[in-house]
Coordinates of C-alpha atoms and ligand atoms in Angstrom, one line a residue:
X20 CA 0.0 0.0 0.0
X21 CA 2.7 2.4 1.1
X22 CA 4.8 1.6 -2.0
X23 CA 1.8 2.1 -4.2
X24 CA 1.1 5.5 -2.8
X25 CA 4.7 6.5 -3.1
X26 CA 4.7 5.4 -6.7
X27 CA 1.6 7.5 -7.4
X28 CA 3.2 10.5 -5.7
X29 CA 6.4 9.9 -7.7
X30 CA 4.4 9.8 -10.9
X31 CA 2.5 13.0 -9.9
X32 CA 5.8 14.6 -9.1
X33 CA 7.2 13.9 -12.5
X34 CA 4.1 15.1 -14.3
X35 CA 4.0 18.2 -12.1
X36 CA 7.7 19.0 -12.7
X37 CA 7.2 18.7 -16.4
X38 CA 4.1 20.9 -16.4
X39 CA 5.6 23.6 -14.1
X40 CA 8.7 23.8 -16.2
X41 CA 7.0 24.0 -19.5
X42 CA 7.8 27.1 -21.5
X43 CA 4.4 28.5 -22.5
X44 CA 2.8 28.8 -19.1
X45 CA 0.8 31.9 -18.5
X46 CA -0.3 33.5 -15.2
X47 CA -3.8 32.0 -15.3
X48 CA -2.7 28.4 -16.0
X49 CA 0.0 28.7 -13.3
X50 CA -2.7 29.8 -10.8
X51 CA -4.9 26.8 -11.6
X52 CA -1.9 24.5 -11.3
X53 CA -1.2 25.9 -7.9
X54 CA -4.7 25.2 -6.8
X55 CA -4.6 21.7 -8.4
X56 CA -1.5 20.6 -6.6
X57 CA -1.2 22.7 -3.5
X58 CA -4.8 23.8 -2.8
X59 CA -6.6 22.7 0.4
X60 CA -8.6 20.2 -1.7
X61 CA -5.7 19.7 -4.1
X62 CA -4.2 16.3 -5.2
X63 CA -1.3 16.3 -2.7
X64 CA -3.6 16.8 0.2
X65 CA -5.8 14.0 -1.1
X66 CA -3.0 11.5 -0.4
X67 CA -3.0 12.4 3.3
X68 CA -6.7 11.5 3.5
X69 CA -6.0 8.0 2.3
X70 CA -3.6 7.3 5.2
X71 CA -6.2 6.3 7.9
X72 CA -5.6 2.6 7.5
X73 CA -1.8 2.9 7.7
X74 CA 0.4 2.6 10.8
X75 CA 1.8 5.8 12.3
X76 CA 5.2 4.9 10.9
X77 CA 3.8 4.6 7.4
X78 CA 1.8 7.8 7.8
X79 CA 4.9 9.7 8.7
X80 CA 6.7 8.3 5.7
X81 CA 4.0 9.2 3.2
X82 CA 3.5 12.6 5.0
X83 CA 7.2 13.3 4.5
X84 CA 7.1 12.6 0.8
X85 CA 4.0 14.6 0.3
X86 CA 5.6 17.6 2.1
X87 CA 8.8 17.3 0.1
X88 CA 6.7 17.4 -3.1
X89 CA 4.8 20.4 -1.8
X90 CA 8.0 22.3 -1.1
X91 CA 9.4 21.4 -4.5
X92 CA 6.2 22.5 -6.3
X93 CA 6.0 25.7 -4.3
X94 CA 9.6 26.5 -5.4
X95 CA 8.9 25.7 -9.0
X96 CA 5.7 27.8 -9.0
X97 CA 7.5 30.7 -7.5
X98 CA 10.3 30.4 -10.1
X99 CA 7.8 30.3 -12.8
X100 CA 5.9 33.4 -11.4
X101 CA 9.2 35.4 -11.4
X102 CA 9.9 34.3 -14.9
X103 CA 6.4 35.3 -16.2
X104 CA 6.7 38.7 -14.4
X105 CA 10.1 39.3 -16.1
X106 CA 8.7 38.4 -19.6
X107 CA 5.7 40.6 -19.0
X108 CA 7.8 43.6 -17.8
X109 CA 10.0 43.2 -20.9
X110 CA 6.9 43.1 -23.1
X111 CA 5.6 46.3 -21.5
X112 CA 8.9 48.0 -21.9
X113 CA 8.9 47.1 -25.6
X114 CA 5.4 48.4 -26.1
X115 CA 6.0 51.6 -24.2
X116 CA 9.2 52.4 -25.8
X117 CA 9.5 56.1 -26.8
X118 CA 11.2 56.9 -30.0
X119 CA 13.1 60.0 -29.1
X120 CA 14.2 60.5 -32.7
X121 CA 10.7 61.1 -34.0
X122 CA 10.4 64.9 -34.8
X123 CA 8.2 66.6 -32.2
X124 CA 4.9 68.3 -33.0
X125 CA 5.4 72.1 -32.8
X126 CA 2.7 73.9 -30.9
X127 CA 1.7 77.2 -32.3
X128 CA 2.7 80.2 -30.3
X129 CA 0.7 83.4 -30.4
X130 CA 2.0 86.6 -32.1
X131 CA 1.6 90.1 -31.0
X132 CA -0.9 92.0 -33.2
X133 CA 1.0 94.6 -35.3
X134 CA -1.1 97.4 -33.8
X135 CA 0.0 96.2 -30.3
X136 CA 3.6 96.1 -31.4
X137 CA 3.4 99.7 -32.6
X138 CA 1.5 100.8 -29.5
X139 CA 4.2 99.3 -27.3
X140 CA 7.0 101.0 -29.3
X141 CA 5.1 104.3 -29.0
X142 CA 4.6 103.9 -25.2
X143 CA 8.2 102.9 -24.8
X144 CA 9.4 106.1 -26.5
X145 CA 7.1 108.5 -24.6
X146 CA 7.6 106.8 -21.2
X147 CA 11.3 107.4 -21.8
X148 CA 10.4 111.1 -22.2
X149 CA 8.7 111.0 -18.9
X150 CA 5.1 111.0 -20.2
X151 CA 2.6 108.9 -18.4
X152 CA -0.5 107.0 -19.7
X153 CA -3.9 108.5 -19.4
X154 CA -7.2 106.8 -20.2
X155 CA -10.7 107.9 -21.2
X156 CA -14.0 106.4 -22.3
X157 CA -14.8 105.3 -25.9
X158 CA -18.4 106.4 -25.4
X159 CA -18.1 110.2 -25.0
X160 CA -20.3 113.2 -24.7
X161 CA -20.5 116.1 -27.0
X162 CA -18.8 118.4 -24.5
X163 CA -15.5 116.4 -24.2
X164 CA -15.3 115.3 -27.8
X165 CA -16.2 118.7 -29.4
X166 CA -17.3 121.7 -27.3
X167 CA -14.4 121.9 -24.9
X168 CA -12.0 121.3 -27.9
X169 CA -13.3 124.6 -29.4
X170 CA -15.6 122.9 -31.9
X171 CA -19.0 124.5 -31.1
X172 CA -22.3 123.1 -32.4
X173 CA -23.0 123.9 -36.0
X174 CA -19.3 124.8 -36.6
X175 CA -18.0 123.6 -39.9
X176 CA -15.1 121.9 -38.2
X177 CA -17.5 119.2 -37.1
X178 CA -17.6 118.0 -40.7
X179 CA -14.0 116.8 -40.2
X180 CA -15.4 114.1 -38.0
X181 CA -18.3 112.1 -39.4
X182 CA -19.8 111.1 -36.0
X183 CA -21.6 108.0 -34.8
X184 CA -24.1 109.2 -32.3
X185 CA -25.6 107.1 -29.5
X186 CA -28.1 109.8 -28.6
X187 CA -28.3 113.6 -29.1
X188 CA -25.5 114.3 -26.7
X189 CA -23.7 111.0 -26.5
X190 CA -21.4 109.6 -29.2
X191 CA -18.6 107.2 -29.9
X192 CA -15.4 109.3 -29.6
X193 CA -14.2 110.4 -33.0
X194 CA -10.6 111.0 -31.7
X195 CA -8.5 110.6 -28.6
X196 CA -8.4 114.4 -28.0
X197 CA -11.3 114.3 -25.4
X198 CA -8.8 112.5 -23.1
X199 CA -6.8 115.8 -23.1
X200 CA -9.9 117.6 -21.7
X201 CA -10.6 114.9 -19.1
X202 CA -7.0 115.0 -17.9
X203 CA -6.8 118.8 -17.7
X204 CA -10.1 119.0 -15.8
X205 CA -8.8 116.4 -13.3
X206 CA -5.4 117.8 -12.6
X207 CA -3.4 121.0 -12.4
X208 CA -0.4 121.7 -14.7
X209 CA 2.2 120.6 -15.5
X210 CA 0.7 117.8 -17.6
X211 CA 2.7 115.2 -19.6
X212 CA 0.5 112.4 -20.9
X213 CA -0.1 110.2 -23.8
X214 CA -3.3 108.2 -24.4
X215 CA -4.2 105.6 -27.0
X216 CA -7.2 103.6 -28.0
X217 CA -10.1 103.1 -30.3
X218 CA -11.9 105.8 -32.1
X219 CA -15.0 105.7 -34.4
X220 CA -16.1 107.6 -37.4
X221 CA -18.9 107.2 -40.0
X222 CA -16.3 106.8 -42.8
X223 CA -16.8 104.6 -45.8
X224 CA -14.5 101.5 -45.6
X225 CA -11.7 101.5 -48.1
X226 CA -8.0 100.6 -48.0
X227 CA -7.1 103.4 -45.6
X228 CA -10.4 104.0 -43.7
X229 CA -12.3 102.0 -41.2
X230 CA -15.3 102.9 -39.0
X231 CA -13.2 101.8 -36.0
X232 CA -9.5 102.7 -35.8
X233 CA -6.9 103.6 -33.2
X234 CA -5.2 106.8 -32.3
X235 CA -2.4 108.0 -30.0
X236 CA -2.6 111.4 -28.5
X237 CA 0.0 113.4 -26.6
X238 CA -0.4 116.5 -24.4
X239 CA 2.3 118.5 -22.6
X240 CA 1.4 121.6 -20.7
X241 CA 3.8 123.7 -18.6
X242 CA 5.3 127.1 -18.3
X243 CA 7.3 128.3 -21.3
X244 CA 6.5 125.3 -23.6
X245 CA 7.2 126.3 -27.2
X246 CA 6.7 125.0 -30.7
X247 CA 10.4 124.2 -30.6
X248 CA 9.7 121.6 -27.8
X249 CA 7.0 120.1 -29.9
X250 CA 9.3 119.9 -33.0
X251 CA 12.1 118.4 -30.9
X252 CA 10.1 115.6 -29.3
X253 CA 8.2 114.7 -32.4
X254 CA 11.3 114.6 -34.6
X255 CA 13.0 112.3 -32.1
X256 CA 9.8 110.2 -32.0
X257 CA 9.6 109.8 -35.8
X258 CA 13.2 108.9 -36.1
X259 CA 12.8 106.2 -33.3
X260 CA 9.8 104.6 -35.1
X261 CA 10.9 104.9 -38.7
X262 CA 14.7 105.1 -38.5
X263 CA 17.4 107.8 -38.0
X264 CA 17.8 108.3 -41.7
X265 CA 14.2 109.6 -42.2
X266 CA 13.5 113.4 -42.4
X267 CA 10.7 115.1 -40.7
X268 CA 8.7 118.1 -42.0
X269 CA 6.1 120.4 -40.3
X270 CA 3.5 121.9 -42.6
X271 CA 1.0 124.6 -41.5
X272 CA -2.5 123.2 -41.0
X273 CA -5.6 123.8 -39.0
X274 CA -7.3 122.1 -36.0
X275 CA -9.8 124.0 -33.9
X276 CA -8.0 123.0 -30.6
X277 CA -4.5 124.0 -31.6
X278 CA -3.0 127.3 -32.7
X279 CA -0.7 127.3 -34.6
X280 CA -1.4 123.8 -36.0
X281 CA 0.8 121.6 -38.2
X282 CA 0.7 118.3 -40.1
X283 CA 3.8 116.3 -39.5
X284 CA 5.3 114.4 -42.5
X285 CA 8.0 111.8 -42.7
X286 CA 10.2 111.4 -45.8
X287 CA 9.1 108.5 -47.9
X288 CA 11.0 105.3 -47.1
X289 CA 10.5 103.7 -50.5
X290 CA 11.9 106.4 -52.8
X291 CA 14.0 108.1 -50.0
X292 CA 12.2 111.4 -50.7
X293 CA 12.6 111.4 -54.4
X294 CA 8.9 110.9 -55.2
X295 CA 7.2 107.6 -56.1
X296 CA 3.7 106.1 -56.3
X297 CA 3.5 105.3 -52.5
X298 CA 4.0 109.0 -51.6
X299 CA 2.0 110.5 -54.5
X300 CA 5.3 111.7 -56.0
X301 CA 5.8 114.2 -53.2
X302 CA 8.6 112.4 -51.4
X303 CA 6.6 112.9 -48.1
X304 CA 4.0 110.9 -46.1
X305 CA 1.7 112.6 -43.7
X306 CA 1.7 110.9 -40.2
X307 CA 0.1 113.2 -37.6
X308 CA -1.6 116.4 -36.6
X309 CA -0.1 118.6 -33.9
X310 CA 0.0 122.1 -32.6
X311 CA 0.2 124.5 -29.6
X312 CA -2.9 124.1 -27.4
X313 CA -5.4 126.8 -28.3
X314 CA -6.0 129.3 -25.4
X315 CA -9.8 128.6 -25.8
X316 CA -9.1 125.0 -24.7
X317 CA -7.2 126.2 -21.7
X318 CA -10.1 128.5 -20.7
X319 CA -12.6 125.6 -21.1
X320 CA -10.6 123.5 -18.5
X321 CA -9.7 126.4 -16.2
X322 CA -6.0 126.8 -17.0
X323 CA -4.6 130.3 -17.3
X324 CA -3.4 130.7 -20.9
X325 CA -1.2 133.7 -19.8
X326 CA 0.7 131.4 -17.4
X327 CA 0.7 128.1 -19.3
X328 CA 1.4 127.0 -22.8
X329 CA 1.4 123.5 -24.2
X330 CA 1.5 121.3 -27.2
X331 CA -0.7 118.4 -28.4
X332 CA -0.4 115.8 -31.2
X333 CA -2.5 113.0 -32.5
X334 CA -2.0 110.2 -35.0
X335 CA -3.7 107.1 -36.4
X336 CA -1.9 104.0 -35.2
X337 CA -3.0 101.9 -38.3
X338 CA -1.5 104.6 -40.5
X339 CA 1.8 104.4 -38.6
X340 CA 1.8 100.6 -38.8
X341 CA 0.9 100.6 -42.5
X342 CA 3.8 102.9 -43.3
X343 CA 6.3 101.2 -41.1
X344 CA 5.5 97.6 -42.3
X345 CA 4.4 98.5 -45.9
X346 CA 0.8 97.2 -45.4
X347 CA -1.4 98.4 -48.2
X348 CA -4.9 97.7 -46.8
X349 CA -6.2 98.7 -43.3
X350 CA -8.7 95.8 -43.4
X351 CA -5.9 93.3 -42.9
X352 CA -5.6 94.5 -39.2
X353 CA -9.1 93.3 -38.4
X354 CA -9.4 90.1 -40.3
X355 CA -7.4 87.9 -37.9
X356 CA -5.7 86.0 -40.8
X357 CA -2.8 84.1 -39.2
X358 CA -0.8 84.4 -42.5
X359 CA -0.8 88.1 -41.9
X360 CA -0.5 88.2 -38.2
X361 CA 2.3 85.7 -38.0
X362 CA 4.6 88.1 -39.8
X363 CA 5.0 90.4 -36.8
Ligands
FA5_411 C1 -7.5 114.3 -35.3 O1 -8.3 113.3 -35.0 C2 -6.9 115.1 -34.2 N1 -7.6 114.9 -33.0 C3 -5.4 114.9 -34.1 C4 -4.8 116.0 -33.3 C5 -4.6 115.8 -32.0 C6 -4.3 117.2 -33.9 C7 -4.0 116.8 -31.2 C8 -3.7 118.2 -33.2 C9 -3.5 118.0 -31.8 P1 -7.5 113.8 -37.8 O2 -9.0 113.9 -38.0 O3 -6.6 114.2 -38.9 O4 -7.0 114.5 -36.5 O5 -7.2 112.2 -37.5 C10 -5.9 111.8 -37.2 C11 -5.5 110.5 -37.8 O6 -6.5 109.5 -37.5 C12 -5.5 110.5 -39.3 O7 -4.3 111.1 -39.8 C13 -5.7 109.1 -39.7 O8 -4.4 108.4 -39.6 C14 -6.5 108.6 -38.6 N2 -7.9 108.4 -39.0 C15 -8.9 109.2 -39.1 N3 -10.0 108.7 -39.6 C16 -9.7 107.4 -39.8 C17 -10.4 106.3 -40.3 N4 -11.7 106.3 -40.6 N5 -9.8 105.1 -40.4 C18 -8.5 105.0 -40.1 N6 -7.7 106.0 -39.6 C19 -8.4 107.2 -39.5

């Protein structure tokens, strides 16, 4: 009997060793083999149940063989588990391998809008000249946009600004000059400010006109400010924006809020002042309006014109950008076409 059981165990052992050493075992099969051989109701334990008729001596003998086989199987199973783990880890590594030589996907970066680029350059220049930034509303009233700037109702000068009205007295500002008035009403001289932002006019859209556009305005008020100061600062400004080689010209002009008034021209960068299609064969490009603050404006804001003088200037930012970057159509600024915007 003992010999028979031993033989059976030996057979089982051989079969088990072969199975547990086979190459293609996976985790699941290994688990079921563990249950089959070593489980509480497994085959090895089933031998122990058959020992009741045997002597204690024989029981011990069989028990010993069963235990040795259990130890052997346990070791084989653990070896196999480690082997399977290793193979799986290797497989995972292969699958997750990163090819560092594949070219990366380039994510798009944003570009500054050309109008912002110009505005920053303008701010940079005037901050360096000790000007500070002032702000005002885009929805204005008639008083700040016209009256206080010496443009009374029914005055022909109003025709210069085709106005978009919100109501009788309220309008979308046609220029940034009302910020001059707001600043002077709010503070005593000296004043040294620039302001910039959107303006609106009922102009027909073409390559140089838009119903919404941007202006920069400057105002300097102090004792003994002269036209010479205005010329000095604006000449330095034009050279900073367009280049040292460009010439600047002041032409007599008219604005109701400045006296005397001037248009400021820069020499044409394309023909170097010789005259070409871009400058209408004049050699010059008009870039801004300027002048000495009219005493009527000082009176409107409560400044004493016998004590203070000042100068003001205003320009279209789109126009500056168009001239600087050779852009031939103002509509390009508002269409958000990346092919255009990515050039700045
Ligand atoms: C004025 O608006 C004055 N306030 C400027 C000024 C300020 C003069 C201080 C003296 C002292 P003007 O109407 O010329 O001036 O407009 C100035 C600039 O705004 C123009 O040269 C032009 O570049 C721009 N501009 C005017 N209307 C439009 C428009 N519809 N579209 C695009 N740009 C415009």
